[in-house]
PDB file of C-alpha atoms in Angstrom:
ATOM      1  CA  MET A   8      26.241 -50.248 -78.477  1.00 52.00           C
ATOM      2  CA  ARG A   9      26.981 -48.363 -75.263  1.00 50.00           C
ATOM      3  CA  LYS A  10      26.035 -45.075 -76.928  1.00 46.00           C
ATOM      4  CA  ILE A  11      22.785 -46.550 -78.196  1.00 48.00           C
ATOM      5  CA  ALA A  12      21.980 -47.968 -74.769  1.00 49.00           C
ATOM      6  CA  PHE A  13      22.708 -44.592 -73.168  1.00 47.00           C
ATOM      7  CA  LEU A  14      20.464 -42.738 -75.592  1.00 45.00           C
ATOM      8  CA  LEU A  15      17.647 -45.220 -75.079  1.00 45.00           C
ATOM      9  CA  SER A  16      17.979 -44.941 -71.294  1.00 49.00           C
ATOM     10  CA  PHE A  17      18.095 -41.154 -71.495  1.00 42.00           C
ATOM     11  CA  SER A  18      15.039 -40.990 -73.715  1.00 48.00           C
ATOM     12  CA  LEU A  19      13.056 -43.123 -71.263  1.00 47.00           C
ATOM     13  CA  LEU A  20      13.502 -40.433 -68.602  1.00 49.00           C
ATOM     14  CA  PHE A  21      11.666 -37.811 -70.636  1.00 47.00           C
ATOM     15  CA  SER A  22       8.589 -37.648 -72.795  1.00 49.00           C
ATOM     16  CA  CYS A  23       8.900 -36.368 -76.353  1.00 47.00           C
ATOM     17  CA  ASP A  24       7.485 -33.017 -75.263  1.00 48.00           C
ATOM     18  CA  GLN A  25      10.118 -32.743 -72.537  1.00 50.00           C
ATOM     19  CA  LEU A  26      13.032 -34.027 -74.589  1.00 44.00           C
ATOM     20  CA  LEU A  27      12.639 -31.803 -77.639  1.00 43.00           C
ATOM     21  CA  PRO A  28      13.138 -28.467 -75.813  1.00 47.00           C
ATOM     22  CA  LEU A  29      16.221 -29.877 -74.077  1.00 43.00           C
ATOM     23  CA  LEU A  30      17.770 -30.946 -77.373  1.00 41.00           C
ATOM     24  CA  GLU A  31      16.858 -27.645 -79.010  1.00 44.00           C
ATOM     25  CA  SER A  32      18.340 -25.712 -76.113  1.00 48.00           C
ATOM     26  CA  ALA A  33      21.579 -27.686 -76.209  1.00 46.00           C
ATOM     27  CA  GLY A  34      21.821 -27.270 -79.953  1.00 45.00           C
ATOM     28  CA  SER A  35      21.166 -23.535 -79.847  1.00 48.00           C
ATOM     29  CA  LEU A  36      24.321 -22.966 -77.804  1.00 50.00           C
ATOM     30  CA  ASN A  37      26.362 -24.259 -80.759  1.00 64.00           C
ATOM     31  CA  THR A  38      24.405 -22.400 -83.431  1.00 79.00           C
ATOM     32  CA  PRO A  39      26.097 -19.077 -84.239  1.00 82.00           C
ATOM     33  CA  PRO A  40      23.760 -16.146 -83.575  1.00 85.00           C
ATOM     34  CA  THR A  41      23.068 -13.819 -86.471  1.00 87.00           C
ATOM     35  CA  LYS A  42      24.353 -10.258 -86.630  1.00 84.00           C
ATOM     36  CA  SER A  43      20.886  -9.047 -85.783  1.00 87.00           C
ATOM     37  CA  GLU A  44      20.672 -11.371 -82.782  1.00 88.00           C
ATOM     38  CA  VAL A  45      24.066 -10.308 -81.453  1.00 86.00           C
ATOM     39  CA  SER A  46      23.205  -6.642 -81.898  1.00 86.00           C
ATOM     40  CA  SER A  47      19.866  -7.047 -80.155  1.00 89.00           C
ATOM     41  CA  GLY A  48      21.386  -9.288 -77.490  1.00 87.00           C
ATOM     42  CA  ILE A  49      24.173  -6.889 -76.533  1.00 86.00           C
ATOM     43  CA  LYS A  50      21.733  -3.990 -76.344  1.00 87.00           C
ATOM     44  CA  GLU A  51      19.291  -6.081 -74.327  1.00 88.00           C
ATOM     45  CA  ALA A  52      22.091  -7.088 -71.956  1.00 87.00           C
ATOM     46  CA  LEU A  53      22.955  -3.439 -71.408  1.00 86.00           C
ATOM     47  CA  THR A  54      19.304  -2.553 -70.934  1.00 88.00           C
ATOM     48  CA  VAL A  55      18.874  -5.324 -68.350  1.00 89.00           C
ATOM     49  CA  GLY A  56      22.105  -4.291 -66.660  1.00 90.00           C
ATOM     50  CA  ILE A  57      21.026  -0.656 -66.560  1.00 90.00           C
ATOM     51  CA  LYS A  58      17.654  -1.580 -65.088  1.00 91.00           C
ATOM     52  CA  ASN A  59      19.276  -3.629 -62.317  1.00 93.00           C
ATOM     53  CA  THR A  60      21.956  -1.002 -61.726  1.00 94.00           C
ATOM     54  CA  VAL A  61      19.476   1.837 -61.353  1.00 93.00           C
ATOM     55  CA  LEU A  62      17.251  -0.264 -59.107  1.00 95.00           C
ATOM     56  CA  LYS A  63      20.158  -0.939 -56.756  1.00 96.00           C
ATOM     57  CA  THR A  64      21.798   2.480 -56.765  1.00 96.00           C
ATOM     58  CA  SER A  65      18.599   4.483 -56.439  1.00 94.00           C
ATOM     59  CA  SER A  66      17.310   2.461 -53.494  1.00 95.00           C
ATOM     60  CA  VAL A  67      17.541   3.811 -49.944  1.00 94.00           C
ATOM     61  CA  ASN A  68      21.257   3.831 -49.020  1.00 96.00           C
ATOM     62  CA  GLY A  69      22.087   2.268 -52.387  1.00 97.00           C
ATOM     63  CA  PHE A  70      25.310   4.266 -52.532  1.00 97.00           C
ATOM     64  CA  LEU A  71      25.863   4.849 -48.828  1.00 97.00           C
ATOM     65  CA  ASN A  72      25.839   1.172 -47.811  1.00 97.00           C
ATOM     66  CA  ASN A  73      27.779  -0.111 -50.821  1.00 97.00           C
ATOM     67  CA  SER A  74      31.521   0.053 -50.150  1.00 96.00           C
ATOM     68  CA  LEU A  75      32.256  -0.246 -53.884  1.00 97.00           C
ATOM     69  CA  ILE A  76      30.557   3.026 -54.789  1.00 98.00           C
ATOM     70  CA  LYS A  77      30.094   4.970 -51.536  1.00 97.00           C
ATOM     71  CA  ILE A  78      31.038   8.606 -52.092  1.00 96.00           C
ATOM     72  CA  PRO A  79      33.608   9.782 -49.519  1.00 94.00           C
ATOM     73  CA  PHE A  80      34.339  13.270 -48.243  1.00 92.00           C
ATOM     74  CA  PRO A  81      35.923  15.234 -51.129  1.00 92.00           C
ATOM     75  CA  GLN A  82      39.632  14.397 -51.220  1.00 87.00           C
ATOM     76  CA  GLU A  83      40.607  17.956 -52.129  1.00 84.00           C
ATOM     77  CA  ALA A  84      38.949  19.071 -48.892  1.00 87.00           C
ATOM     78  CA  ALA A  85      40.530  16.402 -46.682  1.00 88.00           C
ATOM     79  CA  LYS A  86      41.971  19.129 -44.450  1.00 88.00           C
ATOM     80  CA  VAL A  87      38.460  20.398 -43.862  1.00 90.00           C
ATOM     81  CA  GLU A  88      37.284  16.964 -42.741  1.00 91.00           C
ATOM     82  CA  SER A  89      40.170  16.305 -40.343  1.00 92.00           C
ATOM     83  CA  THR A  90      40.046  19.820 -38.914  1.00 91.00           C
ATOM     84  CA  VAL A  91      36.325  19.950 -38.199  1.00 90.00           C
ATOM     85  CA  ARG A  92      36.388  16.409 -36.779  1.00 92.00           C
ATOM     86  CA  ASN A  93      39.082  17.553 -34.366  1.00 92.00           C
ATOM     87  CA  LEU A  94      36.792  20.434 -33.434  1.00 89.00           C
ATOM     88  CA  GLY A  95      34.105  17.961 -32.377  1.00 92.00           C
ATOM     89  CA  LEU A  96      31.981  18.089 -35.517  1.00 88.00           C
ATOM     90  CA  GLY A  97      32.401  14.436 -36.483  1.00 91.00           C
ATOM     91  CA  ASN A  98      28.650  13.858 -36.539  1.00 93.00           C
ATOM     92  CA  LYS A  99      28.221  16.785 -38.915  1.00 91.00           C
ATOM     93  CA  VAL A 100      30.839  15.297 -41.228  1.00 92.00           C
ATOM     94  CA  ASP A 101      29.060  11.934 -41.197  1.00 94.00           C
ATOM     95  CA  ASP A 102      25.737  13.632 -41.931  1.00 94.00           C
ATOM     96  CA  PHE A 103      27.309  15.465 -44.859  1.00 93.00           C
ATOM     97  CA  VAL A 104      28.814  12.283 -46.339  1.00 94.00           C
ATOM     98  CA  ALA A 105      25.465  10.518 -45.983  1.00 94.00           C
ATOM     99  CA  THR A 106      23.754  13.391 -47.784  1.00 93.00           C
ATOM    100  CA  LEU A 107      26.312  13.288 -50.613  1.00 92.00           C
ATOM    101  CA  ASN A 108      25.380   9.669 -51.166  1.00 94.00           C
ATOM    102  CA  HIS A 109      21.654  10.332 -50.878  1.00 94.00           C
ATOM    103  CA  GLY A 110      22.088  12.900 -53.626  1.00 93.00           C
ATOM    104  CA  ALA A 111      23.690  10.262 -55.852  1.00 93.00           C
ATOM    105  CA  GLU A 112      20.878   7.847 -55.040  1.00 93.00           C
ATOM    106  CA  GLU A 113      18.307  10.456 -55.977  1.00 91.00           C
ATOM    107  CA  ALA A 114      20.094  11.270 -59.224  1.00 90.00           C
ATOM    108  CA  SER A 115      20.315   7.582 -60.156  1.00 91.00           C
ATOM    109  CA  LYS A 116      16.540   7.468 -60.494  1.00 89.00           C
ATOM    110  CA  LYS A 117      16.875   9.577 -63.645  1.00 86.00           C
ATOM    111  CA  ALA A 118      19.708   7.566 -65.202  1.00 86.00           C
ATOM    112  CA  SER A 119      17.792   4.899 -67.154  1.00 85.00           C
ATOM    113  CA  PRO A 120      16.565   6.896 -70.173  1.00 85.00           C
ATOM    114  CA  ILE A 121      19.925   8.663 -70.514  1.00 83.00           C
ATOM    115  CA  PHE A 122      21.802   5.363 -70.675  1.00 82.00           C
ATOM    116  CA  VAL A 123      19.219   3.577 -72.814  1.00 81.00           C
ATOM    117  CA  ASN A 124      19.300   6.344 -75.422  1.00 80.00           C
ATOM    118  CA  ALA A 125      23.080   6.079 -75.507  1.00 76.00           C
ATOM    119  CA  ILE A 126      23.202   2.409 -76.506  1.00 81.00           C
ATOM    120  CA  THR A 127      21.023   2.786 -79.581  1.00 79.00           C
ATOM    121  CA  SER A 128      23.864   4.293 -81.660  1.00 76.00           C
ATOM    122  CA  MET A 129      26.151   1.244 -81.431  1.00 80.00           C
ATOM    123  CA  SER A 130      27.299   0.001 -84.865  1.00 81.00           C
ATOM    124  CA  ILE A 131      27.409  -3.679 -85.739  1.00 82.00           C
ATOM    125  CA  ASN A 132      31.223  -3.604 -85.538  1.00 83.00           C
ATOM    126  CA  ASP A 133      30.990  -2.060 -82.065  1.00 83.00           C
ATOM    127  CA  VAL A 134      28.546  -4.759 -81.074  1.00 84.00           C
ATOM    128  CA  TYR A 135      30.777  -7.544 -82.401  1.00 82.00           C
ATOM    129  CA  ASP A 136      33.816  -6.201 -80.508  1.00 86.00           C
ATOM    130  CA  VAL A 137      31.758  -6.009 -77.340  1.00 86.00           C
ATOM    131  CA  TRP A 138      30.321  -9.498 -77.824  1.00 86.00           C
ATOM    132  CA  ARG A 139      33.759 -11.117 -77.910  1.00 86.00           C
ATOM    133  CA  GLY A 140      35.392  -8.640 -75.540  1.00 87.00           C
ATOM    134  CA  ASP A 141      36.163  -8.777 -71.828  1.00 90.00           C
ATOM    135  CA  ASN A 142      33.488  -9.222 -69.197  1.00 89.00           C
ATOM    136  CA  ASN A 143      33.047  -5.449 -68.953  1.00 91.00           C
ATOM    137  CA  ALA A 144      33.505  -4.658 -72.662  1.00 91.00           C
ATOM    138  CA  ALA A 145      30.003  -3.261 -73.125  1.00 88.00           C
ATOM    139  CA  THR A 146      30.365  -1.039 -70.063  1.00 90.00           C
ATOM    140  CA  VAL A 147      33.777   0.220 -71.218  1.00 91.00           C
ATOM    141  CA  TYR A 148      32.399   0.951 -74.680  1.00 87.00           C
ATOM    142  CA  LEU A 149      29.441   2.811 -73.223  1.00 84.00           C
ATOM    143  CA  ARG A 150      31.630   4.893 -70.938  1.00 88.00           C
ATOM    144  CA  ASN A 151      34.221   5.729 -73.607  1.00 86.00           C
ATOM    145  CA  ASN A 152      31.605   6.816 -76.116  1.00 82.00           C
ATOM    146  CA  THR A 153      28.976   8.481 -73.989  1.00 80.00           C
ATOM    147  CA  GLU A 154      30.517   9.860 -70.795  1.00 84.00           C
ATOM    148  CA  SER A 155      30.895  13.449 -72.015  1.00 83.00           C
ATOM    149  CA  ASP A 156      27.292  13.504 -73.231  1.00 82.00           C
ATOM    150  CA  LEU A 157      26.129  11.858 -70.027  1.00 82.00           C
ATOM    151  CA  GLN A 158      27.918  14.497 -67.957  1.00 87.00           C
ATOM    152  CA  ILE A 159      26.113  17.272 -69.808  1.00 87.00           C
ATOM    153  CA  ALA A 160      22.764  15.510 -69.515  1.00 85.00           C
ATOM    154  CA  PHE A 161      23.326  14.588 -65.878  1.00 87.00           C
ATOM    155  CA  GLN A 162      24.418  18.006 -64.591  1.00 90.00           C
ATOM    156  CA  PRO A 163      20.891  19.354 -64.042  1.00 91.00           C
ATOM    157  CA  VAL A 164      19.836  15.985 -62.617  1.00 90.00           C
ATOM    158  CA  ILE A 165      22.611  16.154 -60.000  1.00 91.00           C
ATOM    159  CA  LYS A 166      21.846  19.784 -59.193  1.00 91.00           C
ATOM    160  CA  GLN A 167      18.170  18.972 -58.623  1.00 92.00           C
ATOM    161  CA  ALA A 168      19.038  15.903 -56.568  1.00 91.00           C
ATOM    162  CA  LEU A 169      21.376  17.838 -54.260  1.00 92.00           C
ATOM    163  CA  GLU A 170      18.780  20.562 -53.845  1.00 93.00           C
ATOM    164  CA  LYS A 171      16.197  17.924 -52.937  1.00 93.00           C
ATOM    165  CA  VAL A 172      18.370  16.457 -50.168  1.00 92.00           C
ATOM    166  CA  ASN A 173      19.403  19.977 -49.089  1.00 93.00           C
ATOM    167  CA  LEU A 174      23.138  19.308 -49.221  1.00 92.00           C
ATOM    168  CA  THR A 175      24.126  22.887 -48.425  1.00 90.00           C
ATOM    169  CA  LYS A 176      22.415  22.551 -45.047  1.00 91.00           C
ATOM    170  CA  TYR A 177      25.037  19.956 -44.108  1.00 92.00           C
ATOM    171  CA  TRP A 178      27.982  21.458 -45.976  1.00 92.00           C
ATOM    172  CA  ASN A 179      27.810  25.133 -44.989  1.00 91.00           C
ATOM    173  CA  PRO A 180      28.396  24.633 -41.243  1.00 91.00           C
ATOM    174  CA  LEU A 181      31.508  22.576 -42.007  1.00 91.00           C
ATOM    175  CA  ILE A 182      33.089  24.865 -44.585  1.00 90.00           C
ATOM    176  CA  ASN A 183      32.187  28.029 -42.687  1.00 90.00           C
ATOM    177  CA  THR A 184      33.735  26.666 -39.488  1.00 90.00           C
ATOM    178  CA  TYR A 185      36.914  25.718 -41.330  1.00 89.00           C
ATOM    179  CA  ASN A 186      37.245  28.954 -43.269  1.00 89.00           C
ATOM    180  CA  LYS A 187      36.972  31.000 -40.052  1.00 91.00           C
ATOM    181  CA  ILE A 188      40.131  29.409 -38.669  1.00 90.00           C
ATOM    182  CA  PRO A 189      43.000  31.928 -38.873  1.00 90.00           C
ATOM    183  CA  LEU A 190      45.652  31.437 -41.580  1.00 83.00           C
ATOM    184  CA  VAL A 191      43.960  28.453 -43.293  1.00 85.00           C
ATOM    185  CA  GLN A 192      43.594  28.458 -47.067  1.00 85.00           C
ATOM    186  CA  LYS A 193      39.939  29.074 -47.803  1.00 86.00           C
ATOM    187  CA  MET A 194      38.177  26.197 -49.553  1.00 83.00           C
ATOM    188  CA  ASN A 195      34.866  25.712 -51.274  1.00 80.00           C
ATOM    189  CA  PRO A 196      35.016  22.803 -53.766  1.00 84.00           C
ATOM    190  CA  ASN A 197      32.396  22.390 -56.467  1.00 90.00           C
ATOM    191  CA  LEU A 198      30.143  19.786 -54.860  1.00 91.00           C
ATOM    192  CA  ASP A 199      27.846  19.469 -57.892  1.00 92.00           C
ATOM    193  CA  GLU A 200      30.793  18.465 -60.067  1.00 92.00           C
ATOM    194  CA  TYR A 201      32.184  16.139 -57.404  1.00 93.00           C
ATOM    195  CA  VAL A 202      28.911  14.273 -56.920  1.00 93.00           C
ATOM    196  CA  LEU A 203      28.380  14.124 -60.687  1.00 93.00           C
ATOM    197  CA  ASP A 204      31.733  12.411 -61.250  1.00 93.00           C
ATOM    198  CA  LYS A 205      31.279  10.000 -58.346  1.00 94.00           C
ATOM    199  CA  THR A 206      27.711   9.151 -59.322  1.00 93.00           C
ATOM    200  CA  LEU A 207      28.781   8.220 -62.847  1.00 93.00           C
ATOM    201  CA  ASP A 208      31.697   6.216 -61.426  1.00 95.00           C
ATOM    202  CA  GLY A 209      29.264   4.322 -59.221  1.00 96.00           C
ATOM    203  CA  LEU A 210      26.769   3.672 -61.990  1.00 94.00           C
ATOM    204  CA  PHE A 211      29.434   2.336 -64.369  1.00 94.00           C
ATOM    205  CA  THR A 212      30.943   0.199 -61.607  1.00 96.00           C
ATOM    206  CA  MET A 213      27.602  -1.442 -60.920  1.00 96.00           C
ATOM    207  CA  LEU A 214      26.809  -1.761 -64.626  1.00 93.00           C
ATOM    208  CA  ALA A 215      30.072  -3.651 -65.148  1.00 94.00           C
ATOM    209  CA  LEU A 216      29.093  -6.067 -62.382  1.00 94.00           C
ATOM    210  CA  GLU A 217      25.691  -6.634 -63.960  1.00 92.00           C
ATOM    211  CA  GLU A 218      27.257  -7.195 -67.384  1.00 90.00           C
ATOM    212  CA  GLY A 219      29.667  -9.700 -65.868  1.00 91.00           C
ATOM    213  CA  LYS A 220      26.789 -11.649 -64.365  1.00 91.00           C
ATOM    214  CA  ILE A 221      25.053 -11.975 -67.724  1.00 88.00           C
ATOM    215  CA  ARG A 222      28.269 -13.120 -69.400  1.00 87.00           C
ATOM    216  CA  GLU A 223      29.214 -15.648 -66.711  1.00 88.00           C
ATOM    217  CA  ASP A 224      26.004 -16.792 -65.020  1.00 87.00           C
ATOM    218  CA  PRO A 225      23.390 -18.571 -67.184  1.00 86.00           C
ATOM    219  CA  ALA A 226      20.756 -17.804 -64.536  1.00 87.00           C
ATOM    220  CA  ALA A 227      21.233 -14.068 -65.205  1.00 86.00           C
ATOM    221  CA  ARG A 228      20.290 -14.484 -68.880  1.00 86.00           C
ATOM    222  CA  VAL A 229      16.634 -13.630 -68.534  1.00 85.00           C
ATOM    223  CA  SER A 230      15.556 -14.152 -72.149  1.00 88.00           C
ATOM    224  CA  ASP A 231      16.048 -16.719 -74.912  1.00 88.00           C
ATOM    225  CA  LEU A 232      17.995 -14.121 -76.882  1.00 87.00           C
ATOM    226  CA  LEU A 233      20.481 -13.548 -74.064  1.00 86.00           C
ATOM    227  CA  LYS A 234      20.834 -17.302 -73.606  1.00 87.00           C
ATOM    228  CA  LYS A 235      21.681 -17.734 -77.278  1.00 87.00           C
ATOM    229  CA  VAL A 236      24.056 -14.791 -77.627  1.00 86.00           C
ATOM    230  CA  PHE A 237      25.968 -15.322 -74.392  1.00 85.00           C
ATOM    231  CA  GLY A 238      25.621 -19.094 -74.274  1.00 83.00           C
ATOM    232  CA  TYR A 239      27.123 -19.664 -77.715  1.00 78.00           C
ATOM    233  CA  GLN A 240      30.315 -21.713 -77.362  1.00 61.00           C
ATOM    234  CA  GLY A 241      31.570 -21.756 -80.966  1.00 58.00           C
ATOM    235  CA  THR A 242      34.020 -19.533 -82.800  1.00 51.00           C
ATOM    236  CA  SER A 243      33.589 -15.797 -83.112  1.00 54.00           C
ATOM    237  CA  SER A 244      31.545 -15.746 -86.276  1.00 53.00           C
ATOM    238  CA  PHE A 245      28.110 -14.697 -87.418  1.00 50.00           C
ATOM    239  CA  GLN A 246      25.644 -16.652 -89.494  1.00 49.00           C
TER     240      GLN A 246
END
């Protein structure tokens, strides 16, 4: 009787038009998604995550002001940094680091199609493993299976980005000053390669955060498909 009374009271709060979607929504979370829905949902989640990631990283100071992905002075050239700072060129060092990050921000603008093309080759077994994997499973899969191809595709993007922000203008005074010091080991690290690696690190870091949001936060599931795939609370099985 109590259950009947509760249901009657609950139904009085909503009209039929309001109640039906609520019941359908609640029921959909316990209805196993199909293979096709899971496949489409995982790829949509990655696409949404990529869109948000690129929007954030390619914005003004998107790398520079984000402590998680900010690109530091090259570690292999740490002696260069400390030496030229001691020579009173601290501002030049800061300008160089800022320009490194602006290069990554510029390169990020070109990341979307490269990443989106990469997710289309996922098999249904890959998709299933990702669906029931850790909060960053899709990001880990994407990195493990596409990073070498992404590096090749991204190399010219990074080169163009660093040319656009004129990185050598900020780097040459530092390295030339250091290399003129007597008895020091001459240095000239590959900045294109360094920024490439750090840019990809930053993009995957942010993508993992975006994936985690979709998995954990219902508000981040921006479509009915994402709500069904990531809201399903049953066992790990397909219809």
